[in-house]
Amino acid sequence: MQPTMKKILIIEDDKMIKTILQFMLNREGYQTDFAIDGKEGMEKLNSFNPDAVITDVMLPYLSGIEIVSLSKKLNPNRPVFVVSSLGNESVTIEKAIEQGANEILSKPFNPEDILEKLRLAFLAEAV
């Protein structure tokens, strides 16, 4: 558990993935909020002010790539993780990294991988 409760924003239109992530993150002591599309995600970046963001690439209204860009403009140090099931991974990965994504995870992903990447990102932040 973290000494201070870190806030994670999950932007995902797949309810099953959202439920799994939210359960796992809450169990680890993170405070979570959720958005189902890019527009709601953008609003929650401002209102919830998360310490990290996990976003799908394909979202209604705004893409995950746009979310990465907006999140980094608001807080350049905030870790942003992108999950993708797109076939053309190299283009997606390139675009996400150009916008400042910290990690790209392909669906299906191991939820433990996300926990480990969050821990490492927050450890790097503390140093």
PDB file of N, CA and C in Angstrom, residues 56-95:
ATOM      1  N   ASP A  56      -7.756   3.411 -22.775  1.00  0.00           N
ATOM      2  CA  ASP A  56      -7.845   2.609 -23.992  1.00  0.00           C
ATOM      3  C   ASP A  56      -7.486   3.524 -25.155  1.00  0.00           C
ATOM      4  N   VAL A  57      -7.072   2.951 -26.284  1.00  0.00           N
ATOM      5  CA  VAL A  57      -6.777   3.764 -27.466  1.00  0.00           C
ATOM      6  C   VAL A  57      -8.063   4.146 -28.180  1.00  0.00           C
ATOM      7  N   MET A  58      -8.910   3.162 -28.427  1.00  0.00           N
ATOM      8  CA  MET A  58     -10.144   3.391 -29.181  1.00  0.00           C
ATOM      9  C   MET A  58     -11.263   3.768 -28.211  1.00  0.00           C
ATOM     10  N   LEU A  59     -11.644   5.038 -28.243  1.00  0.00           N
ATOM     11  CA  LEU A  59     -12.702   5.549 -27.369  1.00  0.00           C
ATOM     12  C   LEU A  59     -13.639   6.426 -28.185  1.00  0.00           C
ATOM     13  N   PRO A  60     -14.917   6.498 -27.790  1.00  0.00           N
ATOM     14  CA  PRO A  60     -15.808   7.471 -28.425  1.00  0.00           C
ATOM     15  C   PRO A  60     -15.369   8.903 -28.083  1.00  0.00           C
ATOM     16  N   TYR A  61     -15.616   9.835 -28.994  1.00  0.00           N
ATOM     17  CA  TYR A  61     -15.398  11.287 -28.854  1.00  0.00           C
ATOM     18  C   TYR A  61     -13.935  11.720 -28.958  1.00  0.00           C
ATOM     19  N   LEU A  62     -13.072  11.259 -28.053  1.00  0.00           N
ATOM     20  CA  LEU A  62     -11.636  11.559 -28.127  1.00  0.00           C
ATOM     21  C   LEU A  62     -10.886  10.240 -28.027  1.00  0.00           C
ATOM     22  N   SER A  63      -9.810  10.094 -28.786  1.00  0.00           N
ATOM     23  CA  SER A  63      -9.043   8.853 -28.727  1.00  0.00           C
ATOM     24  C   SER A  63      -8.130   8.844 -27.498  1.00  0.00           C
ATOM     25  N   GLY A  64      -7.643   7.668 -27.185  1.00  0.00           N
ATOM     26  CA  GLY A  64      -6.675   7.544 -26.099  1.00  0.00           C
ATOM     27  C   GLY A  64      -5.411   8.344 -26.371  1.00  0.00           C
ATOM     28  N   ILE A  65      -5.034   8.465 -27.651  1.00  0.00           N
ATOM     29  CA  ILE A  65      -3.856   9.259 -28.019  1.00  0.00           C
ATOM     30  C   ILE A  65      -4.094  10.726 -27.644  1.00  0.00           C
ATOM     31  N   GLU A  66      -5.302  11.233 -27.912  1.00  0.00           N
ATOM     32  CA  GLU A  66      -5.641  12.613 -27.537  1.00  0.00           C
ATOM     33  C   GLU A  66      -5.651  12.770 -26.014  1.00  0.00           C
ATOM     34  N   ILE A  67      -6.116  11.745 -25.308  1.00  0.00           N
ATOM     35  CA  ILE A  67      -6.119  11.773 -23.841  1.00  0.00           C
ATOM     36  C   ILE A  67      -4.685  11.872 -23.318  1.00  0.00           C
ATOM     37  N   VAL A  68      -3.776  11.090 -23.914  1.00  0.00           N
ATOM     38  CA  VAL A  68      -2.365  11.153 -23.500  1.00  0.00           C
ATOM     39  C   VAL A  68      -1.856  12.586 -23.644  1.00  0.00           C
ATOM     40  N   SER A  69      -2.111  13.181 -24.791  1.00  0.00           N
ATOM     41  CA  SER A  69      -1.643  14.542 -25.067  1.00  0.00           C
ATOM     42  C   SER A  69      -2.214  15.541 -24.063  1.00  0.00           C
ATOM     43  N   LEU A  70      -3.531  15.478 -23.835  1.00  0.00           N
ATOM     44  CA  LEU A  70      -4.177  16.399 -22.880  1.00  0.00           C
ATOM     45  C   LEU A  70      -3.649  16.200 -21.466  1.00  0.00           C
ATOM     46  N   SER A  71      -3.502  14.941 -21.069  1.00  0.00           N
ATOM     47  CA  SER A  71      -3.026  14.651 -19.716  1.00  0.00           C
ATOM     48  C   SER A  71      -1.623  15.207 -19.503  1.00  0.00           C
ATOM     49  N   LYS A  72      -0.751  15.028 -20.496  1.00  0.00           N
ATOM     50  CA  LYS A  72       0.626  15.506 -20.381  1.00  0.00           C
ATOM     51  C   LYS A  72       0.700  17.030 -20.404  1.00  0.00           C
ATOM     52  N   LYS A  73      -0.237  17.683 -21.115  1.00  0.00           N
ATOM     53  CA  LYS A  73      -0.273  19.153 -21.096  1.00  0.00           C
ATOM     54  C   LYS A  73      -0.670  19.658 -19.714  1.00  0.00           C
ATOM     55  N   LEU A  74      -1.625  18.972 -19.079  1.00  0.00           N
ATOM     56  CA  LEU A  74      -2.070  19.372 -17.743  1.00  0.00           C
ATOM     57  C   LEU A  74      -1.018  19.073 -16.675  1.00  0.00           C
ATOM     58  N   ASN A  75      -0.343  17.928 -16.816  1.00  0.00           N
ATOM     59  CA  ASN A  75       0.657  17.518 -15.833  1.00  0.00           C
ATOM     60  C   ASN A  75       1.699  16.639 -16.529  1.00  0.00           C
ATOM     61  N   PRO A  76       2.806  17.242 -16.972  1.00  0.00           N
ATOM     62  CA  PRO A  76       3.825  16.494 -17.733  1.00  0.00           C
ATOM     63  C   PRO A  76       4.413  15.302 -16.982  1.00  0.00           C
ATOM     64  N   ASN A  77       4.351  15.313 -15.657  1.00  0.00           N
ATOM     65  CA  ASN A  77       4.929  14.220 -14.864  1.00  0.00           C
ATOM     66  C   ASN A  77       3.956  13.088 -14.560  1.00  0.00           C
ATOM     67  N   ARG A  78       2.695  13.258 -14.925  1.00  0.00           N
ATOM     68  CA  ARG A  78       1.692  12.227 -14.632  1.00  0.00           C
ATOM     69  C   ARG A  78       1.911  11.010 -15.550  1.00  0.00           C
ATOM     70  N   PRO A  79       2.081   9.806 -14.974  1.00  0.00           N
ATOM     71  CA  PRO A  79       2.207   8.612 -15.804  1.00  0.00           C
ATOM     72  C   PRO A  79       0.890   8.311 -16.541  1.00  0.00           C
ATOM     73  N   VAL A  80       1.017   7.975 -17.817  1.00  0.00           N
ATOM     74  CA  VAL A  80      -0.147   7.612 -18.626  1.00  0.00           C
ATOM     75  C   VAL A  80       0.151   6.274 -19.295  1.00  0.00           C
ATOM     76  N   PHE A  81      -0.741   5.314 -19.079  1.00  0.00           N
ATOM     77  CA  PHE A  81      -0.611   3.971 -19.634  1.00  0.00           C
ATOM     78  C   PHE A  81      -1.714   3.766 -20.658  1.00  0.00           C
ATOM     79  N   VAL A  82      -1.333   3.263 -21.825  1.00  0.00           N
ATOM     80  CA  VAL A  82      -2.282   3.058 -22.917  1.00  0.00           C
ATOM     81  C   VAL A  82      -2.461   1.567 -23.134  1.00  0.00           C
ATOM     82  N   VAL A  83      -3.733   1.128 -23.185  1.00  0.00           N
ATOM     83  CA  VAL A  83      -4.030  -0.265 -23.526  1.00  0.00           C
ATOM     84  C   VAL A  83      -4.662  -0.287 -24.916  1.00  0.00           C
ATOM     85  N   SER A  84      -4.247  -1.265 -25.708  1.00  0.00           N
ATOM     86  CA  SER A  84      -4.672  -1.294 -27.102  1.00  0.00           C
ATOM     87  C   SER A  84      -4.880  -2.717 -27.588  1.00  0.00           C
ATOM     88  N   SER A  85      -5.907  -2.899 -28.394  1.00  0.00           N
ATOM     89  CA  SER A  85      -6.109  -4.187 -29.059  1.00  0.00           C
ATOM     90  C   SER A  85      -6.068  -3.998 -30.574  1.00  0.00           C
ATOM     91  N   LEU A  86      -5.542  -2.874 -31.013  1.00  0.00           N
ATOM     92  CA  LEU A  86      -5.487  -2.579 -32.434  1.00  0.00           C
ATOM     93  C   LEU A  86      -4.506  -3.499 -33.146  1.00  0.00           C
ATOM     94  N   GLY A  87      -4.825  -3.822 -34.389  1.00  0.00           N
ATOM     95  CA  GLY A  87      -3.947  -4.674 -35.179  1.00  0.00           C
ATOM     96  C   GLY A  87      -2.672  -3.960 -35.593  1.00  0.00           C
ATOM     97  N   ASN A  88      -2.763  -2.678 -35.915  1.00  0.00           N
ATOM     98  CA  ASN A  88      -1.599  -1.935 -36.394  1.00  0.00           C
ATOM     99  C   ASN A  88      -0.869  -1.310 -35.210  1.00  0.00           C
ATOM    100  N   GLU A  89      -0.274  -2.174 -34.396  1.00  0.00           N
ATOM    101  CA  GLU A  89       0.334  -1.749 -33.137  1.00  0.00           C
ATOM    102  C   GLU A  89       1.453  -0.729 -33.300  1.00  0.00           C
ATOM    103  N   SER A  90       2.326  -0.891 -34.292  1.00  0.00           N
ATOM    104  CA  SER A  90       3.506  -0.032 -34.376  1.00  0.00           C
ATOM    105  C   SER A  90       3.129   1.434 -34.561  1.00  0.00           C
ATOM    106  N   VAL A  91       2.103   1.711 -35.372  1.00  0.00           N
ATOM    107  CA  VAL A  91       1.656   3.093 -35.579  1.00  0.00           C
ATOM    108  C   VAL A  91       1.053   3.640 -34.290  1.00  0.00           C
ATOM    109  N   THR A  92       0.224   2.837 -33.640  1.00  0.00           N
ATOM    110  CA  THR A  92      -0.405   3.246 -32.384  1.00  0.00           C
ATOM    111  C   THR A  92       0.644   3.519 -31.313  1.00  0.00           C
ATOM    112  N   ILE A  93       1.586   2.608 -31.177  1.00  0.00           N
ATOM    113  CA  ILE A  93       2.638   2.764 -30.174  1.00  0.00           C
ATOM    114  C   ILE A  93       3.443   4.029 -30.448  1.00  0.00           C
ATOM    115  N   GLU A  94       3.794   4.232 -31.704  1.00  0.00           N
ATOM    116  CA  GLU A  94       4.568   5.411 -32.089  1.00  0.00           C
ATOM    117  C   GLU A  94       3.817   6.702 -31.739  1.00  0.00           C
ATOM    118  N   LYS A  95       2.534   6.763 -32.091  1.00  0.00           N
ATOM    119  CA  LYS A  95       1.732   7.961 -31.802  1.00  0.00           C
ATOM    120  C   LYS A  95       1.598   8.189 -30.298  1.00  0.00           C
TER     121      LYS A  95
END
